[in-house]
Short mmCIF file of C-alpha atoms in Angstrom, two decimals:
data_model
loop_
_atom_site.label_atom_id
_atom_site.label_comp_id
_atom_site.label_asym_id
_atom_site.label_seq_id
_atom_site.Cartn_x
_atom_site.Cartn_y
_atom_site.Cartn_z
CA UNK W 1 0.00 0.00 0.00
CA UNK W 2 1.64 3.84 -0.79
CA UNK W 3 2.35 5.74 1.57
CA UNK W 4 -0.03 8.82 2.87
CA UNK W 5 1.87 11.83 2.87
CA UNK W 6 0.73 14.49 4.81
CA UNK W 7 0.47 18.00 3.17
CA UNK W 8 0.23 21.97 5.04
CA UNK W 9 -1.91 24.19 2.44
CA UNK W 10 -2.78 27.62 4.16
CA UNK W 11 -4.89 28.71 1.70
CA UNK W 12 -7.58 31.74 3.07
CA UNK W 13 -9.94 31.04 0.16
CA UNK W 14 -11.95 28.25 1.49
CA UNK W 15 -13.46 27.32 -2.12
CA UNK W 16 -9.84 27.76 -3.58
CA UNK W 17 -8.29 25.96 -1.14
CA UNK W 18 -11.29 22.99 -0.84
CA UNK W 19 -10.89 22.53 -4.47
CA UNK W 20 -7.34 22.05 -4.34
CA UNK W 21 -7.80 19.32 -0.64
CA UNK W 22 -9.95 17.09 -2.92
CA UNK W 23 -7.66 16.89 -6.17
CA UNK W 24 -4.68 15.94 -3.92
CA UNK W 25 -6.70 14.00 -1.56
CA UNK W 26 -7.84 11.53 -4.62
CA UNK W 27 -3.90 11.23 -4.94
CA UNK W 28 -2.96 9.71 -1.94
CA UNK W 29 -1.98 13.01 0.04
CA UNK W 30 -3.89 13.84 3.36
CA UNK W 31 -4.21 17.75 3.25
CA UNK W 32 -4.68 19.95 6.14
CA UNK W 33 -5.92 22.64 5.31
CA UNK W 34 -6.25 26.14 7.28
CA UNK W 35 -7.32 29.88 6.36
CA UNK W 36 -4.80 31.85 8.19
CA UNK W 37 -0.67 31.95 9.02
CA UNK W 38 -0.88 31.85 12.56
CA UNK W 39 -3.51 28.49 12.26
CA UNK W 40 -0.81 27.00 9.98
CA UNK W 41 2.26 27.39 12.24
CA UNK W 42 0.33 25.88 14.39
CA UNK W 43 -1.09 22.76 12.37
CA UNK W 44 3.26 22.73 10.88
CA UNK W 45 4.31 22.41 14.61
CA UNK W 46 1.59 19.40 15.39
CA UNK W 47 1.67 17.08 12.33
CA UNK W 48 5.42 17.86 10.94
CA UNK W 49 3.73 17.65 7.08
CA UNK W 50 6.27 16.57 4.16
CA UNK W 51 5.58 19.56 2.25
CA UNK W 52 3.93 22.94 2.66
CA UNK W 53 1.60 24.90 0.30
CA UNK W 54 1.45 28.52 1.11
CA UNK W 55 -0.64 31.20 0.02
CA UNK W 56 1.36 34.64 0.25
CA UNK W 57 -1.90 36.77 0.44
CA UNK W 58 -3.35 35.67 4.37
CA UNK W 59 -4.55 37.37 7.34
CA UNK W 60 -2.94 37.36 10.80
CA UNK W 61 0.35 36.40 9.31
CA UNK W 62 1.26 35.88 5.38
CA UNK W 63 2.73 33.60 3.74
CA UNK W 64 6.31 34.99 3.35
CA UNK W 65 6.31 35.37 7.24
CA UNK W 66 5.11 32.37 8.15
CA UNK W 67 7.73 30.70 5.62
CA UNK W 68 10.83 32.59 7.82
CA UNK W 69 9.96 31.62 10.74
CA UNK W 70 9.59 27.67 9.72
CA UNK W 71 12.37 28.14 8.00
CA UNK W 72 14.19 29.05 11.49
CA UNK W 73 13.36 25.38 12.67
CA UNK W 74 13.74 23.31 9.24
CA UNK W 75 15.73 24.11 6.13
CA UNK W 76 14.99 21.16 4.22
CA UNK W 77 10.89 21.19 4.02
CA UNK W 78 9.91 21.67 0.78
CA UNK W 79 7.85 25.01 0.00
CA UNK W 80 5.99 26.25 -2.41
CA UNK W 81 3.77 29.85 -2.75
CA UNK W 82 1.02 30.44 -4.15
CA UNK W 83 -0.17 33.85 -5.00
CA UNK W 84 -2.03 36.30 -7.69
CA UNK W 85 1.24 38.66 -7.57
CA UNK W 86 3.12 38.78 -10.97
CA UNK W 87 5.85 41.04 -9.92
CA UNK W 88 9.31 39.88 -10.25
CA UNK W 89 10.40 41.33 -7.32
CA UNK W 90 7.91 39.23 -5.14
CA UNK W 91 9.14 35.98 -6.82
CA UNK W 92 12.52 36.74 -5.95
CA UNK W 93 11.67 37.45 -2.41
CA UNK W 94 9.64 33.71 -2.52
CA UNK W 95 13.13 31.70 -3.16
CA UNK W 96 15.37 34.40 -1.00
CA UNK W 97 12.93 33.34 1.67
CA UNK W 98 13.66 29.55 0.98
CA UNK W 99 10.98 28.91 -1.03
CA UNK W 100 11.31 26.35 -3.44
CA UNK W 101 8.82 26.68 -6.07
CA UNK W 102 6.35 29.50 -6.79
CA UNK W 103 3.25 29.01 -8.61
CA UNK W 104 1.06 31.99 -9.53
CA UNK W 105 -2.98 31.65 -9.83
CA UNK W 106 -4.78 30.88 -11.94
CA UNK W 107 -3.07 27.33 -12.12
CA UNK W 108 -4.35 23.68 -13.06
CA UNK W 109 -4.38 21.22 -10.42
CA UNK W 110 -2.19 19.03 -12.41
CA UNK W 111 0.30 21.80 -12.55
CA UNK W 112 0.21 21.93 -8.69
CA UNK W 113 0.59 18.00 -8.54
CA UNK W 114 3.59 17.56 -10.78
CA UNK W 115 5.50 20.03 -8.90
CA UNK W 116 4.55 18.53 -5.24
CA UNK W 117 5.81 15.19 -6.89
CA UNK W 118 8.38 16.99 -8.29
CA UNK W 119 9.35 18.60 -4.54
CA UNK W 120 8.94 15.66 -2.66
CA UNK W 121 11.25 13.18 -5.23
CA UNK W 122 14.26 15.64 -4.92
CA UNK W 123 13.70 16.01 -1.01
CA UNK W 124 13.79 12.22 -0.58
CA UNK W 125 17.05 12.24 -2.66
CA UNK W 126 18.54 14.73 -0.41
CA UNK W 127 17.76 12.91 2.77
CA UNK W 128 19.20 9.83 1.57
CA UNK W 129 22.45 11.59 0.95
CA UNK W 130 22.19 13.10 4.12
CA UNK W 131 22.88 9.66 6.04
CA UNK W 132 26.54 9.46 6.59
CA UNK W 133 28.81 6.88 8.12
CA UNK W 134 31.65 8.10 10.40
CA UNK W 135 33.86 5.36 11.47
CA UNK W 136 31.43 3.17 13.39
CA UNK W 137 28.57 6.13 14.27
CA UNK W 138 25.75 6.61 11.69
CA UNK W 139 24.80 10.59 11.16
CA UNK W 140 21.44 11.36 9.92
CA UNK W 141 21.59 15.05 9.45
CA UNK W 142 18.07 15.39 8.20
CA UNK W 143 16.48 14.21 11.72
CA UNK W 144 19.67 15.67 13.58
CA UNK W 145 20.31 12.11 15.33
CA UNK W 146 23.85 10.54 15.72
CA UNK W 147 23.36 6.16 15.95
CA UNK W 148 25.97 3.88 17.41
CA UNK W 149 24.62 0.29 17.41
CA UNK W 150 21.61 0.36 18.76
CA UNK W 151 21.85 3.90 20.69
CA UNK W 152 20.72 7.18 19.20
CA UNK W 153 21.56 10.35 20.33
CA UNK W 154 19.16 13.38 19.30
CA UNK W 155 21.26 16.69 18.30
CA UNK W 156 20.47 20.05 18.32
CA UNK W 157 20.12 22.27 15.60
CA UNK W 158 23.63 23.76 15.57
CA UNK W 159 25.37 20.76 16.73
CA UNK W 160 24.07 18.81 13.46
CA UNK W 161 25.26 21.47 11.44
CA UNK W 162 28.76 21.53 12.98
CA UNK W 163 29.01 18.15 12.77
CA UNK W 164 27.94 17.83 9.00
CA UNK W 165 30.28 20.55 8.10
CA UNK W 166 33.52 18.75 9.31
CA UNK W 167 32.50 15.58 8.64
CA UNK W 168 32.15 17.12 4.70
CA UNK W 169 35.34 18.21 5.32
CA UNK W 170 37.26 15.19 7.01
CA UNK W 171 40.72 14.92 7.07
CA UNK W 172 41.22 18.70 6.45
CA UNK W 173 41.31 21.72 8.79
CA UNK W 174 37.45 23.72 8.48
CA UNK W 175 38.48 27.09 8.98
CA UNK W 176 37.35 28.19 12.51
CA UNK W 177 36.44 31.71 11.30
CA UNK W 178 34.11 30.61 8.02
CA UNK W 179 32.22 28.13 10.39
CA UNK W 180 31.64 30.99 12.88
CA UNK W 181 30.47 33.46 10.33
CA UNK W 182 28.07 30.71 8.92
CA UNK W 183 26.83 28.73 11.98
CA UNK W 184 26.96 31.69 14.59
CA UNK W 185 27.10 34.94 12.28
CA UNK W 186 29.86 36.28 13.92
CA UNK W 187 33.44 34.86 14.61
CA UNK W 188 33.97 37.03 17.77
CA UNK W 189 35.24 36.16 20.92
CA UNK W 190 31.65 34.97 22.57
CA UNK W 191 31.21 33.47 19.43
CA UNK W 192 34.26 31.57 19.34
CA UNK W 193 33.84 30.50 22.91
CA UNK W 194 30.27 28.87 22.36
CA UNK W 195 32.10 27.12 19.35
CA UNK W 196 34.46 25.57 21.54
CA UNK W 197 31.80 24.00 24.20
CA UNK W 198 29.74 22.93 20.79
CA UNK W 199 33.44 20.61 20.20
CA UNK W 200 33.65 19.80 23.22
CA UNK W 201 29.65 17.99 22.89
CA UNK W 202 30.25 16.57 19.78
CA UNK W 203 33.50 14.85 20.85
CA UNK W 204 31.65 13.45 24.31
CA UNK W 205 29.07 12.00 21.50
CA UNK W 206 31.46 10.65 19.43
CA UNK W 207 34.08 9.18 22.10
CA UNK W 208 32.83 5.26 21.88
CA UNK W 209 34.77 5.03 18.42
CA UNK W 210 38.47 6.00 19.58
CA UNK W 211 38.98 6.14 15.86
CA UNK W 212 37.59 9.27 15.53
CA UNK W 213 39.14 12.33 17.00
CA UNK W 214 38.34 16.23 16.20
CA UNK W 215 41.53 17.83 16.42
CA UNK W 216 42.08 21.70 17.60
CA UNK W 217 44.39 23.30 15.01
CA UNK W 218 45.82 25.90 17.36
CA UNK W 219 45.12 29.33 14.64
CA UNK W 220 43.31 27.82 12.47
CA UNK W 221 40.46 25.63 13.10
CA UNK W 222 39.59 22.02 13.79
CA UNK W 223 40.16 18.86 11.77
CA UNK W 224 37.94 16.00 12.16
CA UNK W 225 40.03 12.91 11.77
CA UNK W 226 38.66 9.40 11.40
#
């Protein structure tokens, strides 16, 4: 039997948006489906949905806004916006925001299908690759959760990140001041302080292989050897 996957559509034109519940819902989708952006962060935080559909137009909180602040918590959910702008300056701000796809009305619901499939086939591509073996740990950056036989350990947001980027860069030094300007937006003193204790986490979570170290390049940065 295929899978049900759950779908967000915040949609605040109930006939607009019941149209488009049915045609997915003959598809195999289960759509939740809500009038307003403040319902819909809500509904995103309780039922963690595959993919969101978001109309930009709402009341009590738009689309673009409510798309920045998920995009605080997860930078992999697929997006796309739906909207009766054709300016090119609000499609631009759609991807800046982290939108992935942008779909202006009227559209056909076979349009809108194709590019949820479309979404959801490169998404599952890019979690796959994001399961990575280090030495005798398994990292699945997607779900921020480090495995070791049969334990799991859950990660937080910048701790998954840190990790990913010097596992991508194993072997080599990753340049402490790039990493602080990405992951912390700074590469100050505080900064480079909450950095260290971050290291110091990762290597407590990592210490049952003693094949893997993460080495302090004294100037530089930190190498993650393994």
């Amino acid at each position: 039997m295929a899978e049900i996957i759950e779908i967000l559509l915040a949609e605040d034109e109930p006939s607009l948006g019941q149209i488009i519940k049915e045609s997915l819902e003959t598809r195999n989708f289960k759509v939740h489906h809500v009038l307003n952006g403040e319902e819909a962060y809500q509904v995103y935080k309780k039922v963690v949905p595959k993919l969101l559909v978001l109309d930009v137009m709402m009341p009590k909180k738009d689309g673009f806004n409510l798309a920045k602040e998920i995009r605080e918590e997860d930078d992999k959910i697929p997006i796309i916006f739906l909207t009766a702008k054709s300016q090119t300056q609000d499609v631009v701000e759609g991807f800046t925001i982290g939108g992935n796809d942008y779909l202006k009305k009227p559209f056909s619901m076979e349009e809108l299908i194709v590019r949820i499939n479309n979404l959801l086939h490169r998404s599952t591509i890019q979690q796959n690759a994001d399961i990575i073996t280090i030495g005798e740990y398994t990292f699945d950056f997607t779900k921020q959760e480090l495995f070791f036989n049969d334990e799991t350990q859950k990660l937080t947001h910048r701790e998954a990140h840190l990790l990913f980027h010097l596992i991508k860069n194993k072997n080599t030094v990753l340049d402490r001041s790039v990493i602080l300007k990405k992951l912390w937006g700074d590469d100050d003193f505080f900064s480079g302080r909450s950095m260290d204790v971050f290291i110091t986490k990762l290597r407590k979570k990592l210490k049952k292989d003693d094949t893997i170290q993460i080495i302090n390049v004294r100037g530089y940065g930190y190498k993650l050897v393994c």
